[in-house]
């Protein structure tokens, strides 16, 4: 079997997605997600200009060799653009191999280690009543684990709070709230860490009082704190028994987590912006985190994710694979197959995609009673309708950014 062609499909149903489709000479197709939110076209160029020409005529079964060749022959290693491009190839080749074997992909990764994959959803509100409504609506949808984000008094617009998100871009053009933040320029939000640190414990106190001690609750700090601020937050949230506190610091400085860890037993999750095992080396070896947050889509695909998670397992660190809506259904399916197969599964982030996205990507994975399952179709179990994709052309999309009240740019 040989790779006959590889196409890069860009589409924007609800939001932008970049998909690699590899077709073999005997007609098998494989899909890989290459979506890098806000920098989509950089990955498109990397794939079409530099990767696709190298794939034609190659044996699609040689997944590891292809991965090593793309990683090492580039000379310029790592980085989100490179690793998203390699991930798309890796996942598409796993899709082809599993279809050739006539098995769902998780069977090739060792088979099921569980019946289903516990997923968490994103509840949010600008204030406590709105947050409670959102939690109730998630519970009604079947979610059994919930991420909690709220507005902070004094701040206009804040990460993770749907109804509070900036409705106006910097262009003067008005946008209805677009969860994909498709905008011609980045939207400016405001931030004040001290106000956030004062407010958040009272939110979790209210949520525990209303919803009881059992429900797993998560929170995302979105890289905004210094190590000592993160330590303080972890400590002040201990009475509310979080499942995890995510991205408490910008974790490029892995050693900073030593300080956080010394001060709190709140479990820590890090890594959605990481792209190789090297980003985790100190965090895993020194057991400074509890959950690995990488996305299959941004970390070079299923092959390296399996290695990172096997390494983490030696230290009793579990998976918490990134799964916001900017991971396409193809990237989600890859994550869910891996989640089902590995022993050290922790939890899977899952926000439902919109109707237009589901029209473009037909999926076999299911969400029932709080658990995801990849389904039993051979391969990943996702098809892409090229005609439907063509109806939704790419739209410029920048992520928002933060400024402090004195105008200083801050981590978003
Ligand atoms: O902000 O994927 O935990 N989830 C997250 C996400 C990220 C987006 C950025 O593209 O932090 O919502
Ligand atoms: Co996050």
CSV table of C-alpha atoms and ligand atoms in Angstrom, one decimal:
chain,number,residue,atom,x,y,z
A,1,UNK,CA,0.0,0.0,0.0
A,2,UNK,CA,1.2,3.5,-0.9
A,3,UNK,CA,0.1,7.0,-0.1
A,4,UNK,CA,-1.5,8.3,-3.3
A,5,UNK,CA,-2.5,11.8,-2.2
A,6,UNK,CA,-2.8,14.1,0.8
A,7,UNK,CA,-5.1,17.1,1.0
A,8,UNK,CA,-5.4,19.9,3.5
A,9,UNK,CA,-9.0,20.9,4.1
A,10,UNK,CA,-9.8,24.2,5.8
A,11,UNK,CA,-13.3,24.9,6.9
A,12,UNK,CA,-15.1,27.2,9.4
A,13,UNK,CA,-18.4,25.6,10.6
A,14,UNK,CA,-18.9,27.3,14.0
A,15,UNK,CA,-15.1,27.8,14.0
A,16,UNK,CA,-12.0,27.2,12.0
A,17,UNK,CA,-10.7,23.6,11.5
A,18,UNK,CA,-7.7,22.3,9.6
A,19,UNK,CA,-7.8,18.6,8.5
A,20,UNK,CA,-5.3,16.5,6.7
A,21,UNK,CA,-6.9,13.8,4.5
A,22,UNK,CA,-4.5,11.0,3.3
A,23,UNK,CA,-5.7,8.7,0.6
A,24,UNK,CA,-3.9,5.4,-0.3
A,25,UNK,CA,-3.6,3.7,-3.7
A,26,UNK,CA,-6.1,1.1,-2.7
A,27,UNK,CA,-8.7,3.8,-1.7
A,28,UNK,CA,-8.3,3.9,2.1
A,29,UNK,CA,-8.6,7.3,3.6
A,30,UNK,CA,-7.3,8.7,7.0
A,31,UNK,CA,-8.0,12.0,8.7
A,32,UNK,CA,-5.8,14.0,11.1
A,33,UNK,CA,-6.6,17.2,12.9
A,34,UNK,CA,-4.1,20.1,12.5
A,35,UNK,CA,-6.2,22.9,14.0
A,36,UNK,CA,-4.1,25.5,15.9
A,37,UNK,CA,-6.6,28.1,17.2
A,38,UNK,CA,-5.7,31.6,16.0
A,39,UNK,CA,-2.7,30.4,13.9
A,40,UNK,CA,-4.5,28.0,11.6
A,41,UNK,CA,-3.0,29.1,8.3
A,42,UNK,CA,0.6,28.6,9.5
A,43,UNK,CA,-0.1,24.9,9.9
A,44,UNK,CA,-1.8,24.8,6.5
A,45,UNK,CA,1.3,26.2,4.9
A,46,UNK,CA,3.6,23.9,6.8
A,47,UNK,CA,1.6,20.9,5.7
A,48,UNK,CA,1.0,21.8,2.0
A,49,UNK,CA,4.4,23.3,1.3
A,50,UNK,CA,6.7,21.1,3.4
A,51,UNK,CA,5.0,17.9,4.5
A,52,UNK,CA,2.6,16.7,1.8
A,53,UNK,CA,5.3,16.4,-0.9
A,54,UNK,CA,7.2,14.0,1.4
A,55,UNK,CA,4.3,11.7,1.9
A,56,UNK,CA,3.4,10.8,-1.7
A,57,UNK,CA,4.4,7.2,-2.6
A,58,UNK,CA,5.3,6.3,1.0
A,59,UNK,CA,4.1,3.2,2.9
A,60,UNK,CA,1.2,4.4,5.2
A,61,UNK,CA,1.8,1.5,7.6
A,62,UNK,CA,5.2,3.0,8.7
A,63,UNK,CA,3.8,5.3,11.3
A,64,UNK,CA,6.7,5.5,13.7
A,65,UNK,CA,9.3,5.8,10.9
A,66,UNK,CA,7.2,8.6,9.3
A,67,UNK,CA,6.9,10.4,12.6
A,68,UNK,CA,10.7,10.2,13.3
A,69,UNK,CA,11.5,11.3,9.7
A,70,UNK,CA,9.2,14.4,9.9
A,71,UNK,CA,10.5,15.4,13.3
A,72,UNK,CA,14.2,14.8,12.7
A,73,UNK,CA,14.5,15.8,9.1
A,74,UNK,CA,13.0,19.2,9.7
A,75,UNK,CA,16.1,20.0,11.8
A,76,UNK,CA,14.0,22.8,13.5
A,77,UNK,CA,12.4,20.8,16.3
A,78,UNK,CA,9.3,21.2,18.4
A,79,UNK,CA,6.9,24.2,18.4
A,80,UNK,CA,3.2,24.2,18.1
A,81,UNK,CA,3.1,24.7,14.3
A,82,UNK,CA,5.5,21.8,13.5
A,83,UNK,CA,4.0,19.5,16.1
A,84,UNK,CA,0.4,20.1,15.0
A,85,UNK,CA,1.4,19.3,11.4
A,86,UNK,CA,3.2,16.1,12.4
A,87,UNK,CA,0.2,15.2,14.6
A,88,UNK,CA,-2.2,15.4,11.7
A,89,UNK,CA,0.0,12.9,9.7
A,90,UNK,CA,0.4,10.6,12.7
A,91,UNK,CA,-3.4,10.4,13.4
A,92,UNK,CA,-4.3,10.0,9.7
A,93,UNK,CA,-1.9,7.1,9.4
A,94,UNK,CA,-3.3,5.5,12.6
A,95,UNK,CA,-6.8,5.9,11.0
A,96,UNK,CA,-5.6,4.1,7.9
A,97,UNK,CA,-3.9,1.3,9.8
A,98,UNK,CA,-7.0,0.7,11.9
A,99,UNK,CA,-9.3,0.7,8.8
A,100,UNK,CA,-6.9,-1.7,7.1
A,101,UNK,CA,-7.1,-4.0,10.2
A,102,UNK,CA,-10.9,-3.6,10.2
A,103,UNK,CA,-10.8,-2.5,13.9
A,104,UNK,CA,-11.6,0.6,15.8
A,105,UNK,CA,-8.3,2.4,16.6
A,106,UNK,CA,-8.5,1.7,20.4
A,107,UNK,CA,-8.0,-2.0,19.6
A,108,UNK,CA,-4.6,-1.3,18.1
A,109,UNK,CA,-3.6,0.7,21.2
A,110,UNK,CA,-4.1,-2.3,23.4
A,111,UNK,CA,-7.9,-2.6,23.6
A,112,UNK,CA,-10.4,-1.1,26.1
A,113,UNK,CA,-9.2,-0.6,29.7
A,114,UNK,CA,-12.6,0.7,30.7
A,115,UNK,CA,-16.3,0.8,29.6
A,116,UNK,CA,-16.3,4.5,28.9
A,117,UNK,CA,-14.3,7.7,29.3
A,118,UNK,CA,-15.4,10.2,32.0
A,119,UNK,CA,-15.8,13.6,30.5
A,120,UNK,CA,-16.0,17.0,32.0
A,121,UNK,CA,-17.9,20.0,30.6
A,122,UNK,CA,-17.5,23.8,31.0
A,123,UNK,CA,-20.0,25.5,33.2
A,124,UNK,CA,-19.7,29.3,33.6
A,125,UNK,CA,-21.6,32.4,34.7
A,126,UNK,CA,-20.9,36.1,35.1
A,127,UNK,CA,-22.3,35.7,38.7
A,128,UNK,CA,-23.3,32.8,41.0
A,129,UNK,CA,-27.0,32.5,39.9
A,130,UNK,CA,-25.9,32.3,36.2
A,131,UNK,CA,-23.2,29.8,37.1
A,132,UNK,CA,-25.7,27.6,39.0
A,133,UNK,CA,-28.0,27.6,36.0
A,134,UNK,CA,-25.1,26.5,33.8
A,135,UNK,CA,-24.1,23.7,36.2
A,136,UNK,CA,-27.7,22.5,36.3
A,137,UNK,CA,-27.9,22.5,32.5
A,138,UNK,CA,-24.6,20.5,32.3
A,139,UNK,CA,-26.0,18.0,34.9
A,140,UNK,CA,-29.2,17.7,32.8
A,141,UNK,CA,-27.0,16.9,29.7
A,142,UNK,CA,-25.5,14.0,31.6
A,143,UNK,CA,-22.1,15.5,32.7
A,144,UNK,CA,-20.7,13.9,35.8
A,145,UNK,CA,-17.8,16.3,36.2
A,146,UNK,CA,-17.8,20.1,35.8
A,147,UNK,CA,-15.3,22.9,35.2
A,148,UNK,CA,-16.3,26.1,37.0
A,149,UNK,CA,-15.4,29.5,35.7
A,150,UNK,CA,-17.0,32.8,36.8
A,151,UNK,CA,-16.8,36.5,36.3
A,152,UNK,CA,-14.9,38.5,38.9
A,153,UNK,CA,-16.4,41.7,40.4
A,154,UNK,CA,-14.8,44.7,38.8
A,155,UNK,CA,-13.6,42.8,35.7
A,156,UNK,CA,-15.6,43.4,32.5
A,157,UNK,CA,-14.8,40.3,30.5
A,158,UNK,CA,-12.9,37.1,31.5
A,159,UNK,CA,-11.7,33.8,30.1
A,160,UNK,CA,-14.1,30.9,30.1
A,161,UNK,CA,-17.3,32.9,30.9
A,162,UNK,CA,-19.5,32.6,27.8
A,163,UNK,CA,-22.1,35.2,28.6
A,164,UNK,CA,-19.5,37.7,29.7
A,165,UNK,CA,-17.2,37.5,26.7
A,166,UNK,CA,-16.3,40.6,24.9
A,167,UNK,CA,-19.0,41.3,22.3
A,168,UNK,CA,-17.1,44.0,20.4
A,169,UNK,CA,-13.9,43.6,18.5
A,170,UNK,CA,-11.3,46.3,18.3
A,171,UNK,CA,-12.3,47.0,14.7
A,172,UNK,CA,-15.4,48.9,15.7
A,173,UNK,CA,-17.4,46.2,14.0
A,174,UNK,CA,-19.9,44.5,16.4
A,175,UNK,CA,-19.9,40.8,16.8
A,176,UNK,CA,-22.6,38.7,18.3
A,177,UNK,CA,-20.9,36.5,20.9
A,178,UNK,CA,-18.8,34.0,18.9
A,179,UNK,CA,-17.4,31.2,21.0
A,180,UNK,CA,-14.7,30.8,18.4
A,181,UNK,CA,-13.7,34.5,18.8
A,182,UNK,CA,-13.5,34.9,15.1
A,183,UNK,CA,-12.5,38.5,14.8
A,184,UNK,CA,-10.2,40.6,12.6
A,185,UNK,CA,-8.1,41.7,15.6
A,186,UNK,CA,-7.6,40.2,19.0
A,187,UNK,CA,-10.3,41.3,21.5
A,188,UNK,CA,-8.9,43.0,24.6
A,189,UNK,CA,-10.0,41.7,28.1
A,190,UNK,CA,-9.0,43.0,31.5
A,191,UNK,CA,-7.4,41.2,34.4
A,192,UNK,CA,-6.6,41.7,38.1
A,193,UNK,CA,-5.1,38.7,39.9
A,194,UNK,CA,-5.7,40.0,43.4
A,195,UNK,CA,-9.4,40.5,42.7
A,196,UNK,CA,-9.6,36.9,41.3
A,197,UNK,CA,-7.8,35.4,44.2
A,198,UNK,CA,-10.2,37.1,46.7
A,199,UNK,CA,-13.3,36.1,44.7
A,200,UNK,CA,-12.8,32.5,43.6
A,201,UNK,CA,-12.9,30.6,47.0
A,202,UNK,CA,-16.3,32.1,47.7
A,203,UNK,CA,-17.5,30.7,44.3
A,204,UNK,CA,-16.4,27.2,45.2
A,205,UNK,CA,-17.9,27.5,48.7
A,206,UNK,CA,-21.2,28.4,47.1
A,207,UNK,CA,-21.0,25.6,44.5
A,208,UNK,CA,-20.2,23.0,47.2
A,209,UNK,CA,-23.0,24.3,49.4
A,210,UNK,CA,-25.5,24.0,46.5
A,211,UNK,CA,-24.4,20.8,44.7
A,212,UNK,CA,-22.8,18.8,47.6
A,213,UNK,CA,-19.4,17.2,48.2
A,214,UNK,CA,-19.6,14.4,45.5
A,215,UNK,CA,-19.5,16.2,42.2
A,216,UNK,CA,-16.0,16.4,40.7
A,217,UNK,CA,-15.2,20.2,40.2
A,218,UNK,CA,-12.4,21.6,38.1
A,219,UNK,CA,-11.0,25.1,37.5
A,220,UNK,CA,-8.7,26.6,34.9
A,221,UNK,CA,-6.3,29.4,36.1
A,222,UNK,CA,-5.3,29.9,32.4
A,223,UNK,CA,-1.6,30.7,33.1
A,224,UNK,CA,-2.3,34.0,35.0
A,225,UNK,CA,-0.6,33.6,38.4
A,226,UNK,CA,2.9,33.8,39.7
A,227,UNK,CA,4.1,30.7,41.6
A,228,UNK,CA,3.3,32.2,45.0
A,229,UNK,CA,-0.1,33.4,43.9
A,230,UNK,CA,-0.8,29.9,42.6
A,231,UNK,CA,0.3,28.4,45.9
A,232,UNK,CA,-2.1,30.7,47.7
A,233,UNK,CA,-5.0,29.8,45.4
A,234,UNK,CA,-4.4,26.1,45.7
A,235,UNK,CA,-4.3,26.4,49.5
A,236,UNK,CA,-7.5,28.5,49.7
A,237,UNK,CA,-9.4,26.0,47.4
A,238,UNK,CA,-8.4,22.9,49.5
A,239,UNK,CA,-11.7,22.9,51.5
A,240,UNK,CA,-13.6,22.5,48.3
A,241,UNK,CA,-11.8,19.3,47.1
A,242,UNK,CA,-11.2,20.2,43.5
A,243,UNK,CA,-10.5,17.4,41.0
A,244,UNK,CA,-7.8,19.7,39.6
A,245,UNK,CA,-6.6,23.3,39.3
A,246,UNK,CA,-5.4,23.7,35.7
A,247,UNK,CA,-2.6,25.9,34.3
A,248,UNK,CA,-2.0,27.8,37.6
A,249,UNK,CA,1.2,29.4,36.2
A,250,UNK,CA,2.6,29.8,32.7
A,251,UNK,CA,4.5,26.6,33.0
A,252,UNK,CA,7.4,27.2,30.7
A,253,UNK,CA,9.3,27.5,34.0
A,254,UNK,CA,8.7,23.9,35.2
A,255,UNK,CA,10.7,24.4,38.4
A,256,UNK,CA,8.2,27.1,39.5
A,257,UNK,CA,5.8,24.2,40.2
A,258,UNK,CA,8.1,23.1,43.0
A,259,UNK,CA,7.0,26.1,45.0
A,260,UNK,CA,3.3,25.6,44.2
A,261,UNK,CA,3.5,21.9,45.2
A,262,UNK,CA,5.2,22.7,48.5
A,263,UNK,CA,2.2,24.7,49.6
A,264,UNK,CA,-0.9,22.8,48.5
A,265,UNK,CA,-2.5,19.4,48.1
A,266,UNK,CA,-5.0,20.7,45.4
A,267,UNK,CA,-4.3,18.4,42.4
A,268,UNK,CA,-2.5,20.2,39.5
A,269,UNK,CA,-3.1,19.8,35.8
A,270,UNK,CA,-0.8,21.4,33.2
A,271,UNK,CA,0.1,21.2,29.5
A,272,UNK,CA,-2.5,22.3,27.0
A,273,UNK,CA,0.1,24.6,25.3
A,274,UNK,CA,2.9,22.0,25.5
A,275,UNK,CA,4.0,20.1,22.5
A,276,UNK,CA,6.6,17.5,23.4
A,277,UNK,CA,7.6,15.3,26.3
A,278,UNK,CA,10.5,17.7,27.0
A,279,UNK,CA,8.0,20.3,28.2
A,280,UNK,CA,7.0,17.8,31.0
A,281,UNK,CA,10.4,16.4,31.9
A,282,UNK,CA,10.8,18.1,35.3
A,283,UNK,CA,7.1,18.2,36.0
A,284,UNK,CA,6.8,14.4,35.6
A,285,UNK,CA,10.1,13.3,37.1
A,286,UNK,CA,9.6,15.4,40.2
A,287,UNK,CA,5.9,14.6,40.4
A,288,UNK,CA,5.0,18.3,40.3
A,289,UNK,CA,1.7,17.7,38.5
A,290,UNK,CA,-1.2,15.1,38.7
A,291,UNK,CA,-2.6,15.4,35.2
A,292,UNK,CA,-1.1,15.7,31.7
A,293,UNK,CA,-3.2,18.2,29.7
A,294,UNK,CA,-1.7,17.9,26.2
A,295,UNK,CA,-3.9,17.6,23.2
A,296,UNK,CA,-3.2,14.8,20.7
A,297,UNK,CA,-3.6,17.5,18.0
A,298,UNK,CA,-0.8,19.8,19.4
A,299,UNK,CA,1.6,17.2,20.7
A,300,UNK,CA,2.6,15.3,17.6
A,301,UNK,CA,-0.3,12.8,17.5
A,302,UNK,CA,-1.2,9.5,19.1
A,303,UNK,CA,2.3,8.0,19.0
A,304,UNK,CA,4.1,10.6,21.2
A,305,UNK,CA,1.0,11.1,23.4
A,306,UNK,CA,1.0,7.4,24.3
A,307,UNK,CA,4.7,7.6,25.1
A,308,UNK,CA,4.2,10.7,27.3
A,309,UNK,CA,1.3,9.1,29.2
A,310,UNK,CA,3.3,5.8,29.7
A,311,UNK,CA,6.1,7.8,31.1
A,312,UNK,CA,3.7,9.7,33.4
A,313,UNK,CA,2.2,6.4,34.5
A,314,UNK,CA,5.5,5.5,36.2
A,315,UNK,CA,4.9,8.5,38.5
A,316,UNK,CA,1.1,7.8,39.1
A,317,UNK,CA,0.3,10.9,36.9
A,318,UNK,CA,-2.8,10.5,34.8
A,319,UNK,CA,-4.3,11.8,31.6
A,320,UNK,CA,-6.5,14.9,31.2
A,321,UNK,CA,-6.4,15.4,27.5
A,322,UNK,CA,-7.3,18.8,26.2
A,323,UNK,CA,-10.7,18.8,24.4
A,324,UNK,CA,-12.1,22.3,23.9
A,325,UNK,CA,-14.1,23.0,20.7
A,326,UNK,CA,-11.0,24.2,18.9
A,327,UNK,CA,-10.0,20.5,18.8
A,328,UNK,CA,-11.9,19.1,15.8
A,329,UNK,CA,-14.1,16.0,16.0
A,330,UNK,CA,-11.1,14.2,14.4
A,331,UNK,CA,-8.8,15.3,17.2
A,332,UNK,CA,-11.5,14.5,19.8
A,333,UNK,CA,-12.0,11.0,18.4
A,334,UNK,CA,-8.2,10.3,18.5
A,335,UNK,CA,-8.2,11.4,22.2
A,336,UNK,CA,-11.1,9.2,23.1
A,337,UNK,CA,-9.6,6.1,21.5
A,338,UNK,CA,-6.4,6.7,23.5
A,339,UNK,CA,-8.3,7.4,26.7
A,340,UNK,CA,-10.2,4.1,26.4
A,341,UNK,CA,-7.0,2.1,25.9
A,342,UNK,CA,-4.5,3.5,28.4
A,343,UNK,CA,-4.4,2.4,32.0
A,344,UNK,CA,-3.6,5.8,33.6
A,345,UNK,CA,-6.7,7.6,32.2
A,346,UNK,CA,-7.9,10.5,34.4
A,347,UNK,CA,-10.6,12.5,32.7
A,348,UNK,CA,-11.3,13.9,29.2
A,349,UNK,CA,-12.3,17.5,28.5
A,350,UNK,CA,-15.4,17.6,26.3
A,351,UNK,CA,-17.4,20.5,25.0
A,352,UNK,CA,-20.0,19.6,22.4
A,353,UNK,CA,-19.4,20.9,18.9
A,354,UNK,CA,-22.1,22.9,17.1
A,355,UNK,CA,-24.6,21.7,14.5
A,356,UNK,CA,-22.6,23.0,11.5
A,357,UNK,CA,-19.5,21.2,12.8
A,358,UNK,CA,-21.4,18.0,13.1
A,359,UNK,CA,-22.7,18.4,9.6
A,360,UNK,CA,-19.1,18.6,8.3
A,361,UNK,CA,-17.7,15.8,10.5
A,362,UNK,CA,-19.8,12.7,11.0
A,363,UNK,CA,-18.7,11.0,14.2
A,364,UNK,CA,-19.1,7.5,15.7
A,365,UNK,CA,-18.0,8.6,19.2
A,366,UNK,CA,-20.9,9.0,21.6
A,367,UNK,CA,-21.5,10.9,24.9
A,368,UNK,CA,-23.9,9.1,27.2
A,369,UNK,CA,-24.6,9.6,30.9
A,370,UNK,CA,-21.3,11.5,31.3
A,371,UNK,CA,-19.1,9.0,29.5
A,372,UNK,CA,-17.6,9.2,26.0
A,373,UNK,CA,-17.0,6.1,23.9
A,374,UNK,CA,-15.2,6.0,20.5
A,375,UNK,CA,-17.6,3.6,18.9
A,376,UNK,CA,-16.9,0.4,17.0
A,377,UNK,CA,-16.3,1.7,13.4
A,378,UNK,CA,-12.9,0.7,11.9
A,379,UNK,CA,-10.4,3.5,12.3
A,380,UNK,CA,-11.1,6.8,14.1
A,381,UNK,CA,-14.8,6.6,13.2
A,382,UNK,CA,-14.9,10.1,11.7
A,383,UNK,CA,-15.8,11.1,8.1
A,384,UNK,CA,-15.4,14.5,6.6
A,385,UNK,CA,-18.0,15.7,4.1
A,386,UNK,CA,-16.0,17.8,1.7
A,387,UNK,CA,-19.0,19.4,0.1
A,388,UNK,CA,-20.4,20.5,3.5
A,389,UNK,CA,-16.9,21.8,4.5
A,390,UNK,CA,-16.8,23.9,1.3
A,391,UNK,CA,-19.8,25.9,2.5
A,392,UNK,CA,-17.9,27.4,5.4
A,393,UNK,CA,-14.8,29.3,4.3
A,394,UNK,CA,-12.0,30.2,6.7
A,395,UNK,CA,-12.6,33.3,8.8
A,396,UNK,CA,-9.8,35.2,10.6
A,397,UNK,CA,-9.9,34.3,14.2
A,398,UNK,CA,-7.6,35.7,16.9
A,399,UNK,CA,-7.7,34.7,20.6
A,400,UNK,CA,-8.4,37.5,23.0
A,401,UNK,CA,-5.6,39.0,25.1
A,402,UNK,CA,-5.4,40.7,28.6
A,403,UNK,CA,-4.3,44.0,29.9
A,404,UNK,CA,-4.0,45.0,33.5
A,405,UNK,CA,-5.7,48.2,34.6
A,406,UNK,CA,-2.5,50.2,34.1
A,407,UNK,CA,-2.3,48.9,30.5
A,408,UNK,CA,0.3,46.2,30.9
A,409,UNK,CA,-0.2,43.2,28.7
A,410,UNK,CA,-0.8,40.1,30.8
A,411,UNK,CA,-1.0,36.3,30.1
A,412,UNK,CA,-4.5,35.4,28.7
B,1,LIG,O1,-8.4,28.5,26.1
B,1,LIG,O2,-8.2,25.9,23.6
B,1,LIG,O3,-8.9,24.1,29.1
B,1,LIG,N1,-9.2,24.7,28.1
B,1,LIG,C1,-8.7,25.8,27.6
B,1,LIG,C2,-9.2,26.2,26.3
B,1,LIG,C3,-8.2,27.2,25.6
B,1,LIG,C4,-8.4,27.2,24.1
B,1,LIG,C5,-7.4,28.1,23.4
B,1,LIG,O4,-7.5,27.9,22.0
B,1,LIG,O5,-8.0,26.5,28.3
B,1,LIG,O6,-10.5,26.8,26.3
B,2,LIG,CO1,-7.2,25.2,29.8
